[in-house]
Each structure stands twice: as C-alpha cells, then as structure tokens.
CSV table of C-alpha atoms in Angstrom, one decimal:
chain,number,residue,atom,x,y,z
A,804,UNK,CA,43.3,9.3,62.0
A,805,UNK,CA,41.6,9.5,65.6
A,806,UNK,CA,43.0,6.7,67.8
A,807,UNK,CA,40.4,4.2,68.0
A,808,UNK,CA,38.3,4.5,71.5
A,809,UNK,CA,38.4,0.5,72.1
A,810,UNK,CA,42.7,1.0,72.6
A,811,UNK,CA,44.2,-1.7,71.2
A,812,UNK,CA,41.1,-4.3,72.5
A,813,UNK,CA,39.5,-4.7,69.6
A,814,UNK,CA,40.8,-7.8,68.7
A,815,UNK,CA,40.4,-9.2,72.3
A,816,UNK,CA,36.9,-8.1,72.4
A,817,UNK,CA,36.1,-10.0,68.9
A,818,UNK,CA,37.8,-13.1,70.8
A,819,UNK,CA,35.1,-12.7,73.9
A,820,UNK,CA,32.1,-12.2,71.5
A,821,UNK,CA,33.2,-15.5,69.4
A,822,UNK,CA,33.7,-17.3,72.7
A,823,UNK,CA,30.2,-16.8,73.8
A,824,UNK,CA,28.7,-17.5,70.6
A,825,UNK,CA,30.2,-21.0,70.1
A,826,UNK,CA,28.9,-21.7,73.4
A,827,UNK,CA,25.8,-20.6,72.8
A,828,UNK,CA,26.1,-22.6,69.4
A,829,UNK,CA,26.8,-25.7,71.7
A,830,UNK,CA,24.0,-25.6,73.4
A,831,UNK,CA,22.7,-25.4,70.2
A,832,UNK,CA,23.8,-28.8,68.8
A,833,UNK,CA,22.8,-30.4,72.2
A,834,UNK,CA,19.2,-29.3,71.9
A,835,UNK,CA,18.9,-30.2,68.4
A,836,UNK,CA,20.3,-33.9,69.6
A,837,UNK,CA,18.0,-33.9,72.5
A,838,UNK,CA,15.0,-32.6,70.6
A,839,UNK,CA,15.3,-32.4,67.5
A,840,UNK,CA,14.5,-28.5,67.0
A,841,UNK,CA,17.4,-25.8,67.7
A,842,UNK,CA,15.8,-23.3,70.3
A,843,UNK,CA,17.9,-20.5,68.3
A,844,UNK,CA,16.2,-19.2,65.3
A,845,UNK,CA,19.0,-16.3,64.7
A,846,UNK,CA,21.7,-14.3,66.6
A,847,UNK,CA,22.9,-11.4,65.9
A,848,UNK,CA,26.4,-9.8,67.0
A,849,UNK,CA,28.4,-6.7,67.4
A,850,UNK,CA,30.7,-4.4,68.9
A,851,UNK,CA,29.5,-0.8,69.2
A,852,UNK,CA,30.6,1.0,66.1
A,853,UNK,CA,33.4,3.9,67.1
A,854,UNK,CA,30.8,6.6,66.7
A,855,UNK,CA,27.8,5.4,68.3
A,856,UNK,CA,30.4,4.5,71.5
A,857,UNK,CA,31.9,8.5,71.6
A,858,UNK,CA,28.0,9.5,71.1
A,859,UNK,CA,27.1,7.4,74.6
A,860,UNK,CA,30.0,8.9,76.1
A,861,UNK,CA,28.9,12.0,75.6
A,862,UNK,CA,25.5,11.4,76.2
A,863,UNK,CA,26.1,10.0,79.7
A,864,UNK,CA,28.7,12.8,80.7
A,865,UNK,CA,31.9,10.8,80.7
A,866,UNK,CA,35.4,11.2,78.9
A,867,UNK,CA,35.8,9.9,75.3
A,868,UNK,CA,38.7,7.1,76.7
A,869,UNK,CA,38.7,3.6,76.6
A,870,UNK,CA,38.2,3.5,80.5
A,871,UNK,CA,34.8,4.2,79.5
A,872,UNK,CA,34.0,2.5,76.8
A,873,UNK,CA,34.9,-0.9,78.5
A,874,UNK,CA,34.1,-0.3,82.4
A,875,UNK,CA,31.5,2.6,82.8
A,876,UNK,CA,29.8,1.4,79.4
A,877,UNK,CA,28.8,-1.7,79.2
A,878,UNK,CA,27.3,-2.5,76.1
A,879,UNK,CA,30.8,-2.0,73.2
A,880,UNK,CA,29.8,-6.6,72.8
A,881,UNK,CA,26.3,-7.1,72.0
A,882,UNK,CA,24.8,-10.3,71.1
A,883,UNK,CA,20.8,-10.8,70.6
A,884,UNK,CA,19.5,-14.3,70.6
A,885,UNK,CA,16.2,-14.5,68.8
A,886,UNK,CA,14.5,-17.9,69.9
A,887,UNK,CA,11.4,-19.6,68.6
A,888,UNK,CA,9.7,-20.1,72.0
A,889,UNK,CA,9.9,-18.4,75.7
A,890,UNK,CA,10.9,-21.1,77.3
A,891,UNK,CA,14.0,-21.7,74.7
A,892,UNK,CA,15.2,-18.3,75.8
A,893,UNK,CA,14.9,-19.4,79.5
A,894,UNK,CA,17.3,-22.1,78.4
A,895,UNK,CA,19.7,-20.2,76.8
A,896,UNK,CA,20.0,-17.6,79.9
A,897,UNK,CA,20.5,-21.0,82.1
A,898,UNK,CA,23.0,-22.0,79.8
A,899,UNK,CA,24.7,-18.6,79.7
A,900,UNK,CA,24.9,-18.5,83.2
A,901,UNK,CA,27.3,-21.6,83.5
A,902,UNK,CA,30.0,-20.5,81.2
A,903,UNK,CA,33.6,-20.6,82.1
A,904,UNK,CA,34.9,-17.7,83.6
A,905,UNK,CA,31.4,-15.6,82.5
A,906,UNK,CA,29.9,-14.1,85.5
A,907,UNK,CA,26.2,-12.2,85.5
A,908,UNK,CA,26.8,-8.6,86.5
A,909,UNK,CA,22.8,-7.8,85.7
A,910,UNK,CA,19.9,-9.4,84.7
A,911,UNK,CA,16.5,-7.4,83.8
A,912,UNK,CA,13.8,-9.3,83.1
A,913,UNK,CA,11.0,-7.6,80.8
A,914,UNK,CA,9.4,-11.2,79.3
A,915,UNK,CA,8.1,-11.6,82.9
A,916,UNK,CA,8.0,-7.6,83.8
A,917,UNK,CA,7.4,-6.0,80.3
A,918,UNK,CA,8.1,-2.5,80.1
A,919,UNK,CA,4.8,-0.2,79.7
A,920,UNK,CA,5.0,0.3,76.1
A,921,UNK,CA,4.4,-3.3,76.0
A,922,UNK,CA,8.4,-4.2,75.4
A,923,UNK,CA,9.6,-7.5,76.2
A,924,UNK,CA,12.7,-9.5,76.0
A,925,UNK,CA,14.9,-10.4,78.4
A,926,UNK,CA,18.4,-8.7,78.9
A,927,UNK,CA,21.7,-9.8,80.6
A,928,UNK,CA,25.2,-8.3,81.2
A,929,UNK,CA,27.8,-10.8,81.4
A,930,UNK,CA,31.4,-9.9,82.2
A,931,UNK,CA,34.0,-12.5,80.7
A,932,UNK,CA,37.0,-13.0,82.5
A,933,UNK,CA,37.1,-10.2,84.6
A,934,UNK,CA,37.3,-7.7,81.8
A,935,UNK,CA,34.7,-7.8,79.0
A,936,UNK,CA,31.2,-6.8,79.2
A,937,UNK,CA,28.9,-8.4,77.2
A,938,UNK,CA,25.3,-7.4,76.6
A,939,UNK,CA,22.8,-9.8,75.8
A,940,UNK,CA,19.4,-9.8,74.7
A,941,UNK,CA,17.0,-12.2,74.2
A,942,UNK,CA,13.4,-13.0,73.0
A,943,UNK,CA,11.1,-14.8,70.8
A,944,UNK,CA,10.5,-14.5,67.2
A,945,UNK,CA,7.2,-12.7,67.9
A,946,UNK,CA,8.8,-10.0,70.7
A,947,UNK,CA,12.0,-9.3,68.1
A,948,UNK,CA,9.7,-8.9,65.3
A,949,UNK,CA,7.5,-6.1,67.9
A,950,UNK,CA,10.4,-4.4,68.6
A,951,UNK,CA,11.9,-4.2,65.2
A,952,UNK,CA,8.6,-2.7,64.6
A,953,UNK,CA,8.3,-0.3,66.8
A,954,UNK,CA,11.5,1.0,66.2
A,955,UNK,CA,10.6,1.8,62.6
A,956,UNK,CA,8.0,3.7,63.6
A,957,UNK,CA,9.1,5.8,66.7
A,958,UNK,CA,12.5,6.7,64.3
A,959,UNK,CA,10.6,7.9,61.5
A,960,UNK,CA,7.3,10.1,63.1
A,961,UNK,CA,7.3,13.4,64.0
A,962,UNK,CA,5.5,14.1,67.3
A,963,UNK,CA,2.0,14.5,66.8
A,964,UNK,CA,-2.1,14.6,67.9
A,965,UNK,CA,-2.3,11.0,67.8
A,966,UNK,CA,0.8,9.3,69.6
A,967,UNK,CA,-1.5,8.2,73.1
A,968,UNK,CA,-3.5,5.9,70.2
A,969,UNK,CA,-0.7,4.6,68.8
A,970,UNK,CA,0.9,3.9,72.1
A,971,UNK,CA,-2.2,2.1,73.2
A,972,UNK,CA,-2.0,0.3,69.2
A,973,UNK,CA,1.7,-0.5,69.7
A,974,UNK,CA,0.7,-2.0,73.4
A,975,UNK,CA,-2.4,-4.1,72.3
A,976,UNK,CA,-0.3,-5.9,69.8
A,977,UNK,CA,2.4,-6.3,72.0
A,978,UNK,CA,0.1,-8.0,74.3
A,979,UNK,CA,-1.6,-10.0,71.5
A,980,UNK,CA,2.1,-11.2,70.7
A,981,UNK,CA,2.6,-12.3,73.7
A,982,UNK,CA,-0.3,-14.1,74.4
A,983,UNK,CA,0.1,-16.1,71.2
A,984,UNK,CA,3.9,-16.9,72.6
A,985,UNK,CA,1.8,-18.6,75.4
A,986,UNK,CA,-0.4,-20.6,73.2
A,987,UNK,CA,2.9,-21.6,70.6
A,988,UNK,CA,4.7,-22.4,73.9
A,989,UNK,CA,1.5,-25.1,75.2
A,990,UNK,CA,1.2,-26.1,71.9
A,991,UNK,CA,4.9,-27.4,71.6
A,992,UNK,CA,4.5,-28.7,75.0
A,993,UNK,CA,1.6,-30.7,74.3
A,994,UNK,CA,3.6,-32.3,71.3
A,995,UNK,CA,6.9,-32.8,73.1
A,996,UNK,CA,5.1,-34.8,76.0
A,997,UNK,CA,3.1,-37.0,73.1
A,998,UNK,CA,6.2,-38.0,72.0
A,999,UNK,CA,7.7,-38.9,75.0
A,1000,UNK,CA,4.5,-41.1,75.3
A,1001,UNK,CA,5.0,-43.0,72.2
C-alpha cells in the first residue's frame, strides 16, 4: 500500500481541525447567550482526501511528499462556515483571528470584492501553531447555496454556443442573492435594535 502523503500527521492534523471547530463552536454558544440566534447555520470539515492532494501536487508542478502537502499546499484542513447573515460571518473571521496560537497567513475577501462570475465568500488561511494550515471559508446561506449551484452546473456541461448567457444568468442571480443578504441583514438589524428598546 502507497505510504500515505500526510506522513504520519494525520492524526495531528485531525487534532488542529477539532481545535478550531470547538472554538468556533464557542463562539457559538456565546452568541446564542448574547442573542439568542447562533450566527452558524452549518460547517463543514475536511482534510484533502489522499488523491485529490497527489492530483494538486501534480497540478502545481511539485513532488508527491509530505513537504508539500503541508508547506507549499495549503489547503490538506478545510473548514466552510455557512452563516445566516454577512455580518455573522464578519464575526466569525474576528473571532477566528484571536485564537491561541492561530495566526492569519491570508485573507481574500470576495463578500466585499466578489469575483467576476459573481462569486462570493470570504476565505482565510490560518496556520496553527506554526505548522498546520488551515483553509477557511465562509459565507451566507444564500452565497453557499450560489456556489453549490454553480458548481453543478459548470461540472456537468459541455462547452457550448450559449455559455456568455449563462455567465451573465449565473452573475444576475448572484447579484440578486446578494442584494437580498443586504435586505435580511437590515431586516435583523431593525429587529435586534427593537429589542434592545423594549
């Protein structure tokens, strides 16, 4: 059997993923406390099946070896936090940013700065401990649900005569989506300061 690619860091590497998720399930129970609402509607985690991490390797010209799986690459931890509202997702990058011994190598923002297809979320790489990257992702419901989308769809279609309409199709709703964050995000507002005036 092929030695796996992660050495013998798997283990270590689950340990870093659970780490960050109980913090980010912290901040969790905190919010819920404060508010009453969790800002996390569902996260997801992984580490980068053996395959897919020999296949980046590969694609990006460097040796199959664990070296490269952990330093060059540095998406082998992947966590996506799926929030109900944008500015929940600003509070869970805040949060992630103050972590113990996490330190924010990169962060792209594409809520602010969406890409051209009309792409939006907002990612991060965090290195734990000096060691460990961990990619993160996060966006709102209506983003996650947009990208799962388009994924489908770019996947599964042959090139053909009509891709520059669906591109524009794929970038109206994208921009519909994120409009109605905006209204979902004053709506909430509205109700959170009502209540802080009762």
């Amino acid at each position: 059997m092929e030695e796996s690619i992660y050495g013998n860091h798997r283990s270590e590497m689950e340990n870093v993923m659970n780490i960050i998720l109980g913090s980010i399930n912290e901040l969790r129970e905190d919010m819920i406390q404060e508010f009453g609402s969790d800002p996390v509607e569902h996260c997801l985690s992984r580490i980068k099946d053996e395959e897919s991490m020999r296949e980046k390797c590969r694609r990006q010209n460097l040796p199959e070896t664990t070296e490269s799986a952990l330093e060059q690459i540095h998406d082998a931890i992947g966590i996506r936090v799926v929030c109900a509202f944008i500015s929940d997702v600003y509070s869970v990058r805040d949060h992630l940013r103050t972590i113990d011994k996490v330190e924010v190598i990169e962060e792209k923002d594409y809520i602010k700065q969406a890409k051209p297809n009309g792409y939006r979320s907002l990612h991060m790489i965090l290195r734990y401990d000096n060691k460990y990257y961990v990619e993160i992702q996060l966006r709102t419901i209506s983003m996650d649900t947009w990208a799962a989308l388009e994924h489908h769809m770019r996947y599964k279609k042959k090139v053909s005569k009509s891709d520059a309409l669906i591109s524009a199709e794929l970038k109206r709703c994208a921009d519909e989506l994120a409009s109605t964050d905006m209204s979902m995000q004053t709506i909430r507002d509205l109700i959170r300061s009502e209540s802080i005036d009762e």
